[in-house]
mmCIF file of C-alpha atoms (C1' of nucleotides) in Angstrom:
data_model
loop_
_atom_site.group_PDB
_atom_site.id
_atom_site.type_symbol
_atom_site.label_atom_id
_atom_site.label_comp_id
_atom_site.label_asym_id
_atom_site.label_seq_id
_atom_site.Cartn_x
_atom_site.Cartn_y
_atom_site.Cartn_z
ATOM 1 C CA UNK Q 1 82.486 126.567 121.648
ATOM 2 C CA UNK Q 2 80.913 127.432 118.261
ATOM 3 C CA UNK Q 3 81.713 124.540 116.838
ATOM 4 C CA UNK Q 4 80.294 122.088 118.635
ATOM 5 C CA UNK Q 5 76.611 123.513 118.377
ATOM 6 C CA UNK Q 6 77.723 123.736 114.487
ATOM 7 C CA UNK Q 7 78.660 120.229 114.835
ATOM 8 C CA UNK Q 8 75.942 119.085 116.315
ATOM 9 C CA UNK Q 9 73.391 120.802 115.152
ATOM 10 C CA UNK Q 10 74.660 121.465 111.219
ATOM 11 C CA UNK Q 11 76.892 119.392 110.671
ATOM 12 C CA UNK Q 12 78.916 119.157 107.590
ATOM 13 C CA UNK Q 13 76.236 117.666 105.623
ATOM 14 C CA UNK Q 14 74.065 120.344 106.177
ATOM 15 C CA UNK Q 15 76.525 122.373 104.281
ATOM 16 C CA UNK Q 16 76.050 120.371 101.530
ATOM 17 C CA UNK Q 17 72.329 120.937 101.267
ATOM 18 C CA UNK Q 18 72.250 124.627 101.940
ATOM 19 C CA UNK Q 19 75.293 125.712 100.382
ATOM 20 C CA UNK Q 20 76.094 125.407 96.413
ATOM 21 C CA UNK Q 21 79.328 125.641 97.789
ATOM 22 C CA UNK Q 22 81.088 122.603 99.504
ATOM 23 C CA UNK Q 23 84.406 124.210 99.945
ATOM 24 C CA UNK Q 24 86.145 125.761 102.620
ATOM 25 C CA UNK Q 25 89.461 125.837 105.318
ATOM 26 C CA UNK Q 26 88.330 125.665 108.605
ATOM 27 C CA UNK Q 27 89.232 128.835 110.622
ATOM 28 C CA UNK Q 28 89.867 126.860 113.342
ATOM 29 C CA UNK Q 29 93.233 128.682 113.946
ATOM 30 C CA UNK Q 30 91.276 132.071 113.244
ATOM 31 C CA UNK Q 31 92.385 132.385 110.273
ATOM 32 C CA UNK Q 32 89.507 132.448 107.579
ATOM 33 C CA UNK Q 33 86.237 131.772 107.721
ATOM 34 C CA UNK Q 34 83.489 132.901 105.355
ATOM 35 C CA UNK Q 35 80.114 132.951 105.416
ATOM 36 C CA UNK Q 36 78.137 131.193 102.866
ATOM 37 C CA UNK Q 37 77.071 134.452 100.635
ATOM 38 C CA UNK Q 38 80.722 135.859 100.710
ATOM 39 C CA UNK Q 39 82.199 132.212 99.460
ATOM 40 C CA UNK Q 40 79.057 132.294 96.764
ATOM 41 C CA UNK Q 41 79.846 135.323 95.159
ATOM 42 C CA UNK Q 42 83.972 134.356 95.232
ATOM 43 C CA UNK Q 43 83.440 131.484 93.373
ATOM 44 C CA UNK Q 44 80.410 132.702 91.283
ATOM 45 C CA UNK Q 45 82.805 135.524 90.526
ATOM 46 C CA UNK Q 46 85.423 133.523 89.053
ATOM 47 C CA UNK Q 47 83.103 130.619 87.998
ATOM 48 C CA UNK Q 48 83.434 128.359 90.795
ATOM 49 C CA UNK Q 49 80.637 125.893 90.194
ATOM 50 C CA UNK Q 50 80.318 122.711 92.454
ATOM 51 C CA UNK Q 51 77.185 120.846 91.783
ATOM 52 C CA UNK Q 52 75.879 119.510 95.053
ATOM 53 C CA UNK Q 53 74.789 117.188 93.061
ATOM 54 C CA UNK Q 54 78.238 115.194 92.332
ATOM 55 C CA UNK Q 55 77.980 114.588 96.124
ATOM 56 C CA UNK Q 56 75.290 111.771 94.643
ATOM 57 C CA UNK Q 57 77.265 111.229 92.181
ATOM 58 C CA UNK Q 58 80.142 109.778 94.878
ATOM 59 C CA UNK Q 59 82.323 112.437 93.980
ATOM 60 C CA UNK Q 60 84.900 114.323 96.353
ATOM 61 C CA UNK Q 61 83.409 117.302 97.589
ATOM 62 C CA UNK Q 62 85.431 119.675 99.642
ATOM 63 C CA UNK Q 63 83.924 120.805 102.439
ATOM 64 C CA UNK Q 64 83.452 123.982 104.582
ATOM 65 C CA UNK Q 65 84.461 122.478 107.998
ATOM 66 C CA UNK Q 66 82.689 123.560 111.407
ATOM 67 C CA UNK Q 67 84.948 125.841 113.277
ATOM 68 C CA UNK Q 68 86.583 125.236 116.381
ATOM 69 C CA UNK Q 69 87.931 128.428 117.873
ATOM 70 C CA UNK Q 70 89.908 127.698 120.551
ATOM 71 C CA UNK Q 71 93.431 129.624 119.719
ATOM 72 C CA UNK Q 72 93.533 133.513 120.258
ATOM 73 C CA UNK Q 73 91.569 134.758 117.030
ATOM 74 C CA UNK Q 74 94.367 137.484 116.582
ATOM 75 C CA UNK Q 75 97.098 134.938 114.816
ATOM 76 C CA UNK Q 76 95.707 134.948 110.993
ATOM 77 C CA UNK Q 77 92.476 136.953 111.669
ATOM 78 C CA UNK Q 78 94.468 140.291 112.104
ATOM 79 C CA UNK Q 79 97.144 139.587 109.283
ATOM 80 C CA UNK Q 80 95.704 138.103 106.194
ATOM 81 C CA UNK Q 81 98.659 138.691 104.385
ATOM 82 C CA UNK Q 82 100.982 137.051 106.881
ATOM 83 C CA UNK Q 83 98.891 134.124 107.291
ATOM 84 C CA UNK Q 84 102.019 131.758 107.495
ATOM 85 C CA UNK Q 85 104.741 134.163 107.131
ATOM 86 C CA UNK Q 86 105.472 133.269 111.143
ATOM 87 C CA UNK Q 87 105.941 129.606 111.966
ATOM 88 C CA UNK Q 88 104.489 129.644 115.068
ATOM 89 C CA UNK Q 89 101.310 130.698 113.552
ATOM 90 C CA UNK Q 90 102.078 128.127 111.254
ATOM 91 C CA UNK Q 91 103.098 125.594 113.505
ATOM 92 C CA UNK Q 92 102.245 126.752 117.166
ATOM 93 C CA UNK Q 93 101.158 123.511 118.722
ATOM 94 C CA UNK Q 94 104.682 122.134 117.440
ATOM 95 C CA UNK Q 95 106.810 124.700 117.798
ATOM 96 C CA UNK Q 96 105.342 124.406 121.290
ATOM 97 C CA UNK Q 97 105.694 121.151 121.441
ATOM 98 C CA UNK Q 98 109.455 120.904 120.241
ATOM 99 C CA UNK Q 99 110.776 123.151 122.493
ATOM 100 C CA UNK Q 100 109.615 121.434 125.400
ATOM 101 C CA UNK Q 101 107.444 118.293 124.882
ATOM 102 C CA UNK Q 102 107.393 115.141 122.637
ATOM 103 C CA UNK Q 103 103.797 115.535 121.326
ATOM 104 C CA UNK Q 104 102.022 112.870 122.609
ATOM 105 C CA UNK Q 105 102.945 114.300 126.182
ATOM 106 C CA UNK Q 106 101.450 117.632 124.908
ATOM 107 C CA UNK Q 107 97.832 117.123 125.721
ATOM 108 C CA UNK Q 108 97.708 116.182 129.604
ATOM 109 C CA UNK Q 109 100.756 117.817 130.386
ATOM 110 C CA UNK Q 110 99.619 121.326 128.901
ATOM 111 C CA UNK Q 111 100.345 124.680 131.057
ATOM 112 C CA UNK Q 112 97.533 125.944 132.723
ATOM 113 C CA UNK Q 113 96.000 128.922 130.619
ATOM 114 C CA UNK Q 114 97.813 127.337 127.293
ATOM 115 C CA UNK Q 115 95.033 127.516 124.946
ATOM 116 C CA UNK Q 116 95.534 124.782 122.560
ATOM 117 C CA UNK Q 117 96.535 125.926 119.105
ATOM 118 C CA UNK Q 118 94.596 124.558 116.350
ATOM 119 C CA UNK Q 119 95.966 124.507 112.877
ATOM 120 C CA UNK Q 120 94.187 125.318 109.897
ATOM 121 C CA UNK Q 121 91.608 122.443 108.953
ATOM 122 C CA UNK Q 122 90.570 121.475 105.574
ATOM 123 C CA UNK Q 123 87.452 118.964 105.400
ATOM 124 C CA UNK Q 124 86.039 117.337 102.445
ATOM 125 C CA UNK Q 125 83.009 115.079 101.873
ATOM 126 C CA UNK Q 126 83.349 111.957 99.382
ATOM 127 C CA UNK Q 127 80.612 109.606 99.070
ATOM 128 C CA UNK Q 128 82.166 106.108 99.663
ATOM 129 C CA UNK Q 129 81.392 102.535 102.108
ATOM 130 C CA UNK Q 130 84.639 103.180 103.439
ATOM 131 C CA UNK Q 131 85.244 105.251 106.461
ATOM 132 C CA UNK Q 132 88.721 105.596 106.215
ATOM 133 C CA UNK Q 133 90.002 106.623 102.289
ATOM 134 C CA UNK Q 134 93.134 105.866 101.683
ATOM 135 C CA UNK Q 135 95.520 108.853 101.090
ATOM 136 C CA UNK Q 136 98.788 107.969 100.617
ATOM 137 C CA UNK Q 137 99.247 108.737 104.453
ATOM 138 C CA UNK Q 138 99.789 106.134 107.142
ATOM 139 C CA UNK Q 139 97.326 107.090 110.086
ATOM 140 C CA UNK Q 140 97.315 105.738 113.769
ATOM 141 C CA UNK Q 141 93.850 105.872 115.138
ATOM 142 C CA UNK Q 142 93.941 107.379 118.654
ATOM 143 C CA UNK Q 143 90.779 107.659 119.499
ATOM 144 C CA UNK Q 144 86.915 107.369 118.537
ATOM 145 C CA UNK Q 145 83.925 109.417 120.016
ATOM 146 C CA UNK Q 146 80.138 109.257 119.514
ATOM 147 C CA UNK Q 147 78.998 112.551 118.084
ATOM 148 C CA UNK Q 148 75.521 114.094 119.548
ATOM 149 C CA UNK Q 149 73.135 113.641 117.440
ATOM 150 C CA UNK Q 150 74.506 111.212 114.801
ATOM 151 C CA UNK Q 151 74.917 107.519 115.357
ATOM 152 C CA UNK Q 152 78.073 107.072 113.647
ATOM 153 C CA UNK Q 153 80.706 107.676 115.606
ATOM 154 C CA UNK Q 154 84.068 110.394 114.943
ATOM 155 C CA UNK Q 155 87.298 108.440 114.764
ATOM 156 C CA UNK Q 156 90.625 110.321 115.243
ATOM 157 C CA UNK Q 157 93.749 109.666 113.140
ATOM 158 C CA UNK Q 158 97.150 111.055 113.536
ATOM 159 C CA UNK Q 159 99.828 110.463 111.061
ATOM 160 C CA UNK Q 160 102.259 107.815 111.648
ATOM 161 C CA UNK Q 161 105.261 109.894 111.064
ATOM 162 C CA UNK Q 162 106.970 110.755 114.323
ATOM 163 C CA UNK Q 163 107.640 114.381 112.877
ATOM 164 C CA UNK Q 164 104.392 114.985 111.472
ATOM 165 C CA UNK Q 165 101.787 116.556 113.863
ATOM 166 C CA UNK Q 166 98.626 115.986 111.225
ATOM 167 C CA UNK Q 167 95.675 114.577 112.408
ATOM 168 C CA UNK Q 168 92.782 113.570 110.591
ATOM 169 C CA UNK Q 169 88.999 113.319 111.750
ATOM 170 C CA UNK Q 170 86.901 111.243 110.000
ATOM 171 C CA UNK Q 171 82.852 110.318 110.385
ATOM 172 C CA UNK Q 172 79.564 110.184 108.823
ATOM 173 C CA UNK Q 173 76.723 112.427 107.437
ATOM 174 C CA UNK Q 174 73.849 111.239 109.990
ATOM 175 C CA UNK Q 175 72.015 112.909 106.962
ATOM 176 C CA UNK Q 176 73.520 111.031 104.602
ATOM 177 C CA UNK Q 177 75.478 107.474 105.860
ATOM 178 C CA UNK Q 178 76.919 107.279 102.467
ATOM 179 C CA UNK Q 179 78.849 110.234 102.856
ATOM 180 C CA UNK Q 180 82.166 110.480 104.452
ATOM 181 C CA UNK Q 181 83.798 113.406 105.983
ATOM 182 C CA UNK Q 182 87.022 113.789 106.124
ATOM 183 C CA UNK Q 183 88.490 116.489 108.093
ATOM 184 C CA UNK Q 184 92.522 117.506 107.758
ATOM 185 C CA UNK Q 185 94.400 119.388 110.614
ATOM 186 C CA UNK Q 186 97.524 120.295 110.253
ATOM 187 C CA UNK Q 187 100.018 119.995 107.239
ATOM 188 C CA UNK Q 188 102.625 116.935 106.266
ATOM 189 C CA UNK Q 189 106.158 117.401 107.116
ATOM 190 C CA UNK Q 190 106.850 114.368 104.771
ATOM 191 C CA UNK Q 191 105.685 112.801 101.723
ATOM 192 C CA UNK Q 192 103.425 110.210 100.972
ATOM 193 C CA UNK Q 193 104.513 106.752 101.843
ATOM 194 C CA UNK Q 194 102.755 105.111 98.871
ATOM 195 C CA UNK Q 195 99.803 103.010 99.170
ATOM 196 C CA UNK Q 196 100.174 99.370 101.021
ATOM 197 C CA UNK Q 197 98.782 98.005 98.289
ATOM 198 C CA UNK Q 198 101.054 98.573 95.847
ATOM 199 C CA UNK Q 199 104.084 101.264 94.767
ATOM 200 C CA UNK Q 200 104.621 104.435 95.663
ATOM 201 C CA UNK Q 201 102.094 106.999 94.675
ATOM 202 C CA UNK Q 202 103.065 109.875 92.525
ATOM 203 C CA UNK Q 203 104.334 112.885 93.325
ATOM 204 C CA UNK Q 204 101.318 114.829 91.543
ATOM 205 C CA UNK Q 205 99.111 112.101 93.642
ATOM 206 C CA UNK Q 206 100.932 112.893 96.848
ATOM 207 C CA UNK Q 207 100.226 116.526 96.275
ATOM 208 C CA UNK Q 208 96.337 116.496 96.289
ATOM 209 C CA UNK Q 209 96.755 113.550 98.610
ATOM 210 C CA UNK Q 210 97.533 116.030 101.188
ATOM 211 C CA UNK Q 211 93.932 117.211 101.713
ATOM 212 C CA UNK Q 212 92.300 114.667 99.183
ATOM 213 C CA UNK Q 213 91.707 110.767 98.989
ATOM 214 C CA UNK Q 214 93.363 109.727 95.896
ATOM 215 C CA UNK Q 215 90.653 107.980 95.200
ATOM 216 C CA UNK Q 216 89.544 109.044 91.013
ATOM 217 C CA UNK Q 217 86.248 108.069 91.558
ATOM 218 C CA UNK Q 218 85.921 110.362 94.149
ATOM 219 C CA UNK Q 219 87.656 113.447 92.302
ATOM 220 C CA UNK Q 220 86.382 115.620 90.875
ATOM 221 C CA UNK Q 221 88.521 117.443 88.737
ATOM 222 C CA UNK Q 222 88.029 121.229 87.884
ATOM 223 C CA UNK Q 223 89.917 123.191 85.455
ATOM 224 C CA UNK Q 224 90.105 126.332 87.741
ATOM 225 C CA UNK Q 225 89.698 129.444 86.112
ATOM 226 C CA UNK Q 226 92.711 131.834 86.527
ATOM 227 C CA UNK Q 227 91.303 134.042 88.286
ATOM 228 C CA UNK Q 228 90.844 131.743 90.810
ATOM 229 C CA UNK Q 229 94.589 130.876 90.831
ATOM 230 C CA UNK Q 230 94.978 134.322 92.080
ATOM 231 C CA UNK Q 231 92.808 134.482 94.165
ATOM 232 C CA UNK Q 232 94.199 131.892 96.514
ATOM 233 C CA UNK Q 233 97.346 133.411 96.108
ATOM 234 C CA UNK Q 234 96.081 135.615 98.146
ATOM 235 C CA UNK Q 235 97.373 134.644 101.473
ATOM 236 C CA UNK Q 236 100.751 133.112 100.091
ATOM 237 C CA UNK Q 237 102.768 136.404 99.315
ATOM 238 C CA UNK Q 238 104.936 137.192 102.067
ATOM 239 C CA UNK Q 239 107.542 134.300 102.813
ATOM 240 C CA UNK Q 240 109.166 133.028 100.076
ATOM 241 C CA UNK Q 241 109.074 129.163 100.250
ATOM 242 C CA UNK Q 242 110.731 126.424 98.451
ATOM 243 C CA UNK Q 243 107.983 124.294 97.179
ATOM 244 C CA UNK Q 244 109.260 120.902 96.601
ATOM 245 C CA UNK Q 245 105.931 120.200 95.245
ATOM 246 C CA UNK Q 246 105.613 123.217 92.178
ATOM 247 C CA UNK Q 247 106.132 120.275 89.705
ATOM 248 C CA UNK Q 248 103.334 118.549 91.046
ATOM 249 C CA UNK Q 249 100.923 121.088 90.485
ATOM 250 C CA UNK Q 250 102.206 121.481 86.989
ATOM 251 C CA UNK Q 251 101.330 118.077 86.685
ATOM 252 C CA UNK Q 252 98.130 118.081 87.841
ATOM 253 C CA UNK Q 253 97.420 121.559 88.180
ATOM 254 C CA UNK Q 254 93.475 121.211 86.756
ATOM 255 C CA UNK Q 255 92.935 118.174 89.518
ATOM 256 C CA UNK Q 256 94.365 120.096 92.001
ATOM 257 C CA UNK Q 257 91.993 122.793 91.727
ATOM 258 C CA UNK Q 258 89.740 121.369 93.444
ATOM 259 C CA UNK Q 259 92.361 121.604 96.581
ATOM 260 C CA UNK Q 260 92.442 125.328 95.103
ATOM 261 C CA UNK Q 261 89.456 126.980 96.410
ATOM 262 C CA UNK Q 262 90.229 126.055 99.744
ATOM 263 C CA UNK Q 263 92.498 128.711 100.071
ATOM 264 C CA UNK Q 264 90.016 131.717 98.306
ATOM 265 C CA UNK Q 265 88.668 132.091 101.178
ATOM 266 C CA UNK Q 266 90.301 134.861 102.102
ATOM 267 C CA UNK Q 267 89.764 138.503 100.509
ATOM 268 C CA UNK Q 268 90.612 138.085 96.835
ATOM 269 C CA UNK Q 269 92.986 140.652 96.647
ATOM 270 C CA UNK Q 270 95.080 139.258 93.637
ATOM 271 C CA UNK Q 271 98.817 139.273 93.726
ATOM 272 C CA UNK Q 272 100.605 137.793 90.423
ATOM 273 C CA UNK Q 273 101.541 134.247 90.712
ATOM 274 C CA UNK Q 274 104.044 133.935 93.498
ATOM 275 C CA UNK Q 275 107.469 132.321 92.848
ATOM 276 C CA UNK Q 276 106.053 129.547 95.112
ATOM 277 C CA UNK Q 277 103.651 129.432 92.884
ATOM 278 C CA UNK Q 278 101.409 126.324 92.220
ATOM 279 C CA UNK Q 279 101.196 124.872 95.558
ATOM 280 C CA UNK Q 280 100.869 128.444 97.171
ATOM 281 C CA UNK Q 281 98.487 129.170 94.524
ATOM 282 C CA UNK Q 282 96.252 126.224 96.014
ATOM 283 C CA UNK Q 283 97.321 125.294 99.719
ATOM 284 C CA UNK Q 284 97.056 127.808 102.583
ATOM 285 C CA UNK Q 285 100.681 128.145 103.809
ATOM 286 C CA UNK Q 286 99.468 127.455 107.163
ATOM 287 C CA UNK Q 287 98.654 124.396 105.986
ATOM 288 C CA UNK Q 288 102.470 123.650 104.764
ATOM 289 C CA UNK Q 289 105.122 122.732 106.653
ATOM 290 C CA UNK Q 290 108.409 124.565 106.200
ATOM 291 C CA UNK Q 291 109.943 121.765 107.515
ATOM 292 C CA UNK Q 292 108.784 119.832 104.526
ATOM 293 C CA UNK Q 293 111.743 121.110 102.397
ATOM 294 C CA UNK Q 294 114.589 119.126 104.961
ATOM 295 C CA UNK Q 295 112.574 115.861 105.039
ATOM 296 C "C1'" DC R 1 107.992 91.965 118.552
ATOM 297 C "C1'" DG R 2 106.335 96.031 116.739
ATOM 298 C "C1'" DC R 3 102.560 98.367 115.214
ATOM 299 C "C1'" DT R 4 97.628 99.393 115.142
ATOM 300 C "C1'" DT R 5 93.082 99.424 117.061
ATOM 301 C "C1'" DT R 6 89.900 99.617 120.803
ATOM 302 C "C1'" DT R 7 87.950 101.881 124.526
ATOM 303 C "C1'" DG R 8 87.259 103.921 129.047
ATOM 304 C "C1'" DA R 9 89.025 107.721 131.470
ATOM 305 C "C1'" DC R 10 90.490 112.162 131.564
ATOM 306 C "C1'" DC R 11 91.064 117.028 130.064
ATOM 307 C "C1'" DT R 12 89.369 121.270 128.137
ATOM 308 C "C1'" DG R 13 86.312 124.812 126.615
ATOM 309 C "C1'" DC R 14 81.831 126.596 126.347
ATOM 310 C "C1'" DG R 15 77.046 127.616 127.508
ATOM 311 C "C1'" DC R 16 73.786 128.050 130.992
ATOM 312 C "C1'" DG A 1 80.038 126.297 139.303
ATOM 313 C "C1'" DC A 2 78.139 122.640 136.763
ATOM 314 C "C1'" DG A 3 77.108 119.814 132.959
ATOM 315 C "C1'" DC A 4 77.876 118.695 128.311
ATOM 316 C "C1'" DA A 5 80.389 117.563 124.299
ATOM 317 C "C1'" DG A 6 84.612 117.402 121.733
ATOM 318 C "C1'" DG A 7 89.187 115.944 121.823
ATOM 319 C "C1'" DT A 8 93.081 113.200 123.624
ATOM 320 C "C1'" DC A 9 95.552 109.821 126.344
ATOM 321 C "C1'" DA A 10 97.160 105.408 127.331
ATOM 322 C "C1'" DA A 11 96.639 100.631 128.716
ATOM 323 C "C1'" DA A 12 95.104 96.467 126.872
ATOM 324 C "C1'" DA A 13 94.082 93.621 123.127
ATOM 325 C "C1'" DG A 14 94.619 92.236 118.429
ATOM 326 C "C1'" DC A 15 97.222 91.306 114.366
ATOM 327 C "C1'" DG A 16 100.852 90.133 111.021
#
DNA sequence: CGCTTTTGACCTGCGC
DNA sequence: GCGCAGGTCAAAAGCG
């Protein structure tokens, strides 16, 4: 597995220090993955700017994740313009899953030649003493391992929610013990259940909550050029969704960006603002749950 | 009592 | 086939 030399032996901080870029969804699920000079000149096209530097400055810093290919590389890989158009490609461990399993019975109980399905991943890197940011999401910890070659240990999360088959992955830079990475799998099936410290976060919140700690100090906002709108429209043109969530980008449309780029990694191929719109223009629709609208 | 965390064991995929 | 490392399970412990 790719990953786990990439893990090992570059792991996300090396991104960091190599790349001007800290952006990326994991193409875990096969479904995009650039290489460092193709995601330079997307976001030096349209003015995509991340200074490596706000990483000192303890500001969140989307991440390209390592890549863990473990699913049939046909699924997105193939189709870029049906990323998500197919639920089981958006959801194939759970649509797996529901027909036969509850998931926690998934894992040790998998058929034989079942390779396990990973969902798109979106990882992020925010400088901060805490391991675990709070992001509007209950998480159940289910497990912690020690990674080769760094002495801080990977804890697992999963979200609380029965329905809701994210799981998070968080650890620290061995380069760089100040900086957390966060890594997303999967996409909510539910909103935000507010903070335990105190009311219910905002809808706008909730929204770059998804991927992001909401967590100001460690935002950083970016007024994203247009053309990078439609560029991560890209992969978001084939099923129309409801987006419970379009108001929410409205609302914070400029702080979402930084959620945006995650998503222009695919060819930049620039379809008009969908109906879907804001959150299609910034989340991967693999990385959305249809099921979202009924919850 | 219910939920979360801890942690050792187990499973899986990959490289050699 | 074997060993390694990542990922997950699940029982036990902890906590409010």
């Amino acid at each position: 597995m790719e990953d786990k030399d990439r893990a090992s032996s570059d792991p996300a901080g090396d991104f960091v220090g190599k790349s001007s870029w800290n952006l990326g969804v994991d193409d875990s699920d096969g479904s995009h993955f650039f290489t460092d000079d193709r995601e330079r000149n997307m976001f030096g096209d349209i003015g995509w700017n991340l200074d490596p530097n706000r990483v000192d400055e303890g500001l969140l810093q989307p991440v390209q994740t390592s890549s863990i290919e473990t699913a049939p590389s046909s699924s997105y890989r193939s189709n870029n313009q049906s990323v998500s158009s197919s639920s089981s490609e958006d959801l194939p461990e759970k649509s797996t899953v529901s027909d036969e399993k509850p998931p926690d019975t998934l894992s040790k109980s998998k058929k034989k030649g079942q390779k396990r399905v990973r969902q798109p991943r979106f990882a992020f890197m925010t400088k901060s003493e805490v391991d675990h940011l709070e992001d509007g999401y209950r998480w159940r910890k289910y497990g912690q391992k020690a990674v080769k070659n760094s002495p801080f240990p990977r804890s697992y999360y999963r979200c609380t929610n029965s329905k809701c088959t994210v799981k998070k992955r968080v650890e620290r830079s061995h380069e760089d013990p100040t900086i957390v990475i966060t890594t997303y799998e999967g996409q909510h099936c539910h909103h935000t259940v507010g903070f335990p410290r105190g009311g219910i976060i905002s809808h706008e919140s909730s929204f770059s909550s998804q991927f992001a700690p909401t967590m100001p100090q460690f935002y950083y906002p970016i007024q994203l050029p247009r053309e990078l709108n439609t560029c991560t429209t890209t992969t978001t043109t084939t099923v129309s969704q409801p987006c419970e969530r379009r108001h929410d980008y409205e609302a914070g449309r400029s702080s979402s960006a930084t959620m945006a780029a995650a998503d222009a990694s695919l060819p930049a191929l620039p379809p008009p603002p969908t109906d879907e719109g804001l959150l299609g223009d910034i989340v991967p629709r693999g990385m959305r749950n249809r099921d979202e609208r009924n919850i």
